[in-house]
PDB file of C-alpha atoms in Angstrom:
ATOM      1  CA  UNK A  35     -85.823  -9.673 191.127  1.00 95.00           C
ATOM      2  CA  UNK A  36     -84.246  -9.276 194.460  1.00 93.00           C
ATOM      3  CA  UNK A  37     -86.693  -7.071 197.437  1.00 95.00           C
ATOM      4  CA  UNK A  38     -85.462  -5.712 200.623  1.00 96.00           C
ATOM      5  CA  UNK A  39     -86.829  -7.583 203.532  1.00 94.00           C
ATOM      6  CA  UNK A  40     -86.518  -7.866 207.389  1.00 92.00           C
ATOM      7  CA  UNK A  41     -83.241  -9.851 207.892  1.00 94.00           C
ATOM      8  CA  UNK A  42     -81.309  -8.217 205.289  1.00 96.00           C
ATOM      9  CA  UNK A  43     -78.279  -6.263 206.642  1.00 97.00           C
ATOM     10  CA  UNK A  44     -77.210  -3.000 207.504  1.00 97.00           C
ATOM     11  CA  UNK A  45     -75.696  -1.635 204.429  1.00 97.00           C
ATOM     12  CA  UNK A  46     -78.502  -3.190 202.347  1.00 98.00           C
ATOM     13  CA  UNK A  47     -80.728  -1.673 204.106  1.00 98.00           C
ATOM     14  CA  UNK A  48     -78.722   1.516 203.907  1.00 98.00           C
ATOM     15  CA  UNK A  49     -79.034   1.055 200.152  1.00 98.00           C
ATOM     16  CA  UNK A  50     -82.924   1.052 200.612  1.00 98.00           C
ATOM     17  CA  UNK A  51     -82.613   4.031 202.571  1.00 98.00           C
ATOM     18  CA  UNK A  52     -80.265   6.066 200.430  1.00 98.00           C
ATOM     19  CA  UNK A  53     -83.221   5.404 197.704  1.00 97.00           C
ATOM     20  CA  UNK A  54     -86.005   7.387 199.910  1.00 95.00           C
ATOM     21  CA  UNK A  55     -84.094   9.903 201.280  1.00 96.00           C
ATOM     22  CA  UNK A  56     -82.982  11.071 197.390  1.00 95.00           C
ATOM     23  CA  UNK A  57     -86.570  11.134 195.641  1.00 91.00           C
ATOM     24  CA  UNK A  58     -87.261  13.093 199.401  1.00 89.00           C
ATOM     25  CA  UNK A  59     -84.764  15.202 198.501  1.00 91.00           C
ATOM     26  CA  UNK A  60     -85.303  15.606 194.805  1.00 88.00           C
ATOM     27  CA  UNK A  61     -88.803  15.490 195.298  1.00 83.00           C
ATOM     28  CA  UNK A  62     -89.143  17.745 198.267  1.00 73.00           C
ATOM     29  CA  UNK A  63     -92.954  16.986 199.560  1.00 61.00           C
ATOM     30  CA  UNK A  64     -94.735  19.769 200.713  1.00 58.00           C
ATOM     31  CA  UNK A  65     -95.178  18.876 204.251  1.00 53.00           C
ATOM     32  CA  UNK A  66     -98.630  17.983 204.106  1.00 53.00           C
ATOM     33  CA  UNK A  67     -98.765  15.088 206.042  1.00 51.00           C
ATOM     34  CA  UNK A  68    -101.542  12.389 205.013  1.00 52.00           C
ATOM     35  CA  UNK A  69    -101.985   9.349 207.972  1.00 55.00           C
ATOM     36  CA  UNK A  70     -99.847   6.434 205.454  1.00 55.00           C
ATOM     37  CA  UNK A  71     -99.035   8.621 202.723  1.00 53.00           C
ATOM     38  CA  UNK A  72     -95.374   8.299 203.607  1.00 52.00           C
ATOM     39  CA  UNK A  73     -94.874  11.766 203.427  1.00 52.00           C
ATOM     40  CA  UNK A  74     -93.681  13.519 206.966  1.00 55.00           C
ATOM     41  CA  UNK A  75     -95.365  16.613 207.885  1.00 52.00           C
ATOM     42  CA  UNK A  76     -92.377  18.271 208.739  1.00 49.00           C
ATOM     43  CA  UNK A  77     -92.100  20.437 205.753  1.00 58.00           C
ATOM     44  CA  UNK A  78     -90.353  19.924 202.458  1.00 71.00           C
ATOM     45  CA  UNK A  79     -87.841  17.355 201.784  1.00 84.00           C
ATOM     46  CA  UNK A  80     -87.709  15.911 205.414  1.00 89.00           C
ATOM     47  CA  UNK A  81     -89.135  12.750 206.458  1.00 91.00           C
ATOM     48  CA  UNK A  82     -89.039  11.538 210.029  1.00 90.00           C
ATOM     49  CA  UNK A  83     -87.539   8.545 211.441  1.00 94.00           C
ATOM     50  CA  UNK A  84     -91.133   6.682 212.072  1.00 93.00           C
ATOM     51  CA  UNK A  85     -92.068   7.579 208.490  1.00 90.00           C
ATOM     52  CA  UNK A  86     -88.607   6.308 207.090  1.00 94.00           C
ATOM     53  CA  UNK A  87     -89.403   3.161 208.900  1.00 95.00           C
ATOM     54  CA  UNK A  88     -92.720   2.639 207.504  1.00 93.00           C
ATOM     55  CA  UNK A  89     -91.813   3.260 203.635  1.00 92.00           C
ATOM     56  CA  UNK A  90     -88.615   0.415 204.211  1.00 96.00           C
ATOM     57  CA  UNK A  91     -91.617  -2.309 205.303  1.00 95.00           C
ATOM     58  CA  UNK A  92     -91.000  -1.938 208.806  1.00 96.00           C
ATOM     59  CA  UNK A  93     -93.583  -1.065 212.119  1.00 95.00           C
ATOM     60  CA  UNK A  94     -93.291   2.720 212.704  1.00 93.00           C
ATOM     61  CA  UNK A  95     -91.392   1.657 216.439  1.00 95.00           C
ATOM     62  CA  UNK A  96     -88.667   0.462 214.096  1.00 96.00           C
ATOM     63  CA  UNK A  97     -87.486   4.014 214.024  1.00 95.00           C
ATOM     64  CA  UNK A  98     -85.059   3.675 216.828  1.00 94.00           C
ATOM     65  CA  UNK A  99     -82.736   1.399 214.848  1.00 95.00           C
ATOM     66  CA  UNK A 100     -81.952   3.012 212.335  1.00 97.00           C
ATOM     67  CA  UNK A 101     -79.356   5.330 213.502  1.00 95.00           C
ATOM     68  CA  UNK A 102     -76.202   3.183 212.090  1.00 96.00           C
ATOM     69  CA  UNK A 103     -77.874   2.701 209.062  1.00 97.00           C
ATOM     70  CA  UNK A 104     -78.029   6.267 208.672  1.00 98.00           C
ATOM     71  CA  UNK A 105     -74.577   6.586 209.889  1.00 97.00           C
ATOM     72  CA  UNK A 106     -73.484   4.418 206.942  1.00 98.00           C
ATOM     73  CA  UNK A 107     -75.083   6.736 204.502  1.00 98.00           C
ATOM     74  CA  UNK A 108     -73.399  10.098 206.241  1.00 97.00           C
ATOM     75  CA  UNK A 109     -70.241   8.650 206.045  1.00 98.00           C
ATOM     76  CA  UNK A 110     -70.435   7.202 202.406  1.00 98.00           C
ATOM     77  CA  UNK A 111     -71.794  11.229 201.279  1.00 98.00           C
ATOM     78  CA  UNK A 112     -68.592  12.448 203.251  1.00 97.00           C
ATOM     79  CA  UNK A 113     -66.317  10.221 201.867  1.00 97.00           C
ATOM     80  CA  UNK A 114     -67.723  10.631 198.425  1.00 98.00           C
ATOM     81  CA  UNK A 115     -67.479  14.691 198.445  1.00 97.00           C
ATOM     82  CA  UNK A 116     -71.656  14.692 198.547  1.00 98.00           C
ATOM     83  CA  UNK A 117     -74.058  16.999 201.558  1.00 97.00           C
ATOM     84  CA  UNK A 118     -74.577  14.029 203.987  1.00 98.00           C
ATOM     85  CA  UNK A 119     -77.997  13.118 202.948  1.00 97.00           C
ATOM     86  CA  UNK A 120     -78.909  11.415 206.710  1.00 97.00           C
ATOM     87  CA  UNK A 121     -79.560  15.206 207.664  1.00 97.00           C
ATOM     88  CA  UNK A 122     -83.047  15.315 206.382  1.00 95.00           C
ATOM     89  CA  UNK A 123     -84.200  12.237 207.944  1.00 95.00           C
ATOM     90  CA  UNK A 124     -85.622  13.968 211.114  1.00 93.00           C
ATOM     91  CA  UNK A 125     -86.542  12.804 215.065  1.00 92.00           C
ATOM     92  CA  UNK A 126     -90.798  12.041 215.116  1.00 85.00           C
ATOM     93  CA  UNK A 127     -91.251  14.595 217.637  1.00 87.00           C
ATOM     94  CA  UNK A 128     -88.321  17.534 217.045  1.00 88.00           C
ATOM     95  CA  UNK A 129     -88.301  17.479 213.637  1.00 86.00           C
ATOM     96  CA  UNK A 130     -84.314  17.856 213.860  1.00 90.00           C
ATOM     97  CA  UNK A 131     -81.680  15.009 213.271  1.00 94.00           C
ATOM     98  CA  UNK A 132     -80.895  13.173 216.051  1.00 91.00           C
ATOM     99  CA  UNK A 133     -78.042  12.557 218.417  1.00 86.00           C
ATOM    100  CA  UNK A 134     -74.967  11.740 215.850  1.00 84.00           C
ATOM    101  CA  UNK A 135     -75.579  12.641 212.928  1.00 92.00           C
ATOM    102  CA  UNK A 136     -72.941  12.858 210.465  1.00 95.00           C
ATOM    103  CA  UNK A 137     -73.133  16.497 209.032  1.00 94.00           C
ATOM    104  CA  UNK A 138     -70.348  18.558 207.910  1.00 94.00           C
ATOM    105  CA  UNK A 139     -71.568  22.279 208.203  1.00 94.00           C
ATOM    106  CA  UNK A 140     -74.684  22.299 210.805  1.00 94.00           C
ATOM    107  CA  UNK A 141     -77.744  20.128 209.768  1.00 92.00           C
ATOM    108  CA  UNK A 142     -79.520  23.405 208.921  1.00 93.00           C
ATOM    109  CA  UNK A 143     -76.930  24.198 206.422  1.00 96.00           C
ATOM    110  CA  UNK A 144     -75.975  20.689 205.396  1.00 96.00           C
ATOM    111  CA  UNK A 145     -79.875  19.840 204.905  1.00 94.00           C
ATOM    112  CA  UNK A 146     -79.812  23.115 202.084  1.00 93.00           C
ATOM    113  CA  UNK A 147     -76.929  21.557 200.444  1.00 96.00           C
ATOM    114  CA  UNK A 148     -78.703  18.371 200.273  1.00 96.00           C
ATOM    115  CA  UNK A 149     -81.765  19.923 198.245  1.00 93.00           C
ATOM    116  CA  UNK A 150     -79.758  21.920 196.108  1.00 93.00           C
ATOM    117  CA  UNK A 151     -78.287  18.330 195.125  1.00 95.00           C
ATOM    118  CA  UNK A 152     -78.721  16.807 191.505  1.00 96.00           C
ATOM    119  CA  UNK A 153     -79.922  13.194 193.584  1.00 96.00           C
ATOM    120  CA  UNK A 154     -80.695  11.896 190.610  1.00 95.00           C
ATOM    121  CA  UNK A 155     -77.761  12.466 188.436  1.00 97.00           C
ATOM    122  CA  UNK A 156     -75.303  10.081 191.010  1.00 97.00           C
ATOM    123  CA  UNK A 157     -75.722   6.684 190.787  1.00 96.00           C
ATOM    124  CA  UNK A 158     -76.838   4.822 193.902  1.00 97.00           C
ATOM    125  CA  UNK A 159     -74.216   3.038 196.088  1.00 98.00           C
ATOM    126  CA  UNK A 160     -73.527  -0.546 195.498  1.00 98.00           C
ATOM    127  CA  UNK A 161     -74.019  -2.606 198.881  1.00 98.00           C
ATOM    128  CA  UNK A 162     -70.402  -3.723 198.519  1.00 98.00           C
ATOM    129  CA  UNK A 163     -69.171   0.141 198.754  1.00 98.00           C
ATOM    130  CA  UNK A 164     -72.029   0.608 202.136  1.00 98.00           C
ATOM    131  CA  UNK A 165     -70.529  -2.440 203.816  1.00 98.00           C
ATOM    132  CA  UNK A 166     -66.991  -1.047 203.524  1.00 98.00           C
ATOM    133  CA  UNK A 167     -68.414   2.482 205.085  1.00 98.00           C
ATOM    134  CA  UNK A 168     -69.982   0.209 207.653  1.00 97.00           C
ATOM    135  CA  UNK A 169     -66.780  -1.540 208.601  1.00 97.00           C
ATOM    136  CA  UNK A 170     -64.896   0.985 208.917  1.00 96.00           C
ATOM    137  CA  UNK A 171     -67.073   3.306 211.140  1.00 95.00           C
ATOM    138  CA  UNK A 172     -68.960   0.509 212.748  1.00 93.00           C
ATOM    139  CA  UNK A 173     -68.222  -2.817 212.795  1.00 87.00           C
ATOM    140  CA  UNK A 174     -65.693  -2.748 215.663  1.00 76.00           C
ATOM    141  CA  UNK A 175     -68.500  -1.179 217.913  1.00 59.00           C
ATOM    142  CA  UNK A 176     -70.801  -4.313 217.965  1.00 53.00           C
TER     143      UNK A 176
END
């Protein structure tokens, strides 16, 4: 049995990612936020950066590194034909996406077509496919 861990790469960690942000999306918490529940309090089906951190094993801080890694994921939902699923991970203290997002119709819009989603139904992407979204969009800017 293989875990994530600190180390591992950007599109692996991507993968992790793309597996919260679904059962957030499927799922849709209520917004009630509980202090290490995992669940953001800004409303149903977002979670915020800090609390995105925290569920992948990370310190809450670890927030502001994320943003490629959430990049990977837009792109691969874009490229795929699927709402860009990044738009419902949300800034700690806005409660919006952040500065470059991928979206494709306005993050208010794009985060509706994201809950209307069958999440479940889609199988999630292999690390192999996220590391050829990451080189394209990405690995040229390190």
């Amino acid at each position: 049995m293989k875990f994530y861990k600190k180390g591992d790469r950007i599109p692996a960690r991507a993968q992790q990612i793309w597996l919260i942000l679904t059962a957030h999306a499927v799922l849709k918490p209520d917004g009630i936020y509980e202090e290490d529940s995992g669940w953001s309090g800004w409303g149903k089906g977002l979670i915020s950066y800090g609390d995105l951190a925290v569920l992948m094993g990370m310190d809450k801080r670890a927030a502001v590194t994320l943003s490629k890694h959430l990049g990977v994921i837009g792109y691969y939902c874009k490229q795929e034909g699927l709402p860009p699923l990044n738009v419902i991970a949300v800034n700690d203290e806005t409660g919006e996406p952040g500065f470059g997002v991928v979206e494709t119709s306005g993050f208010e819009k794009d985060q509706m077509s994201v809950w209307d989603a069958r999440w479940f139904s889609y199988r999630p992407p292999t690390i192999r496919a996220l590391r050829a979204v990451y080189d394209e969009h990405f690995a040229s800017s390190n």
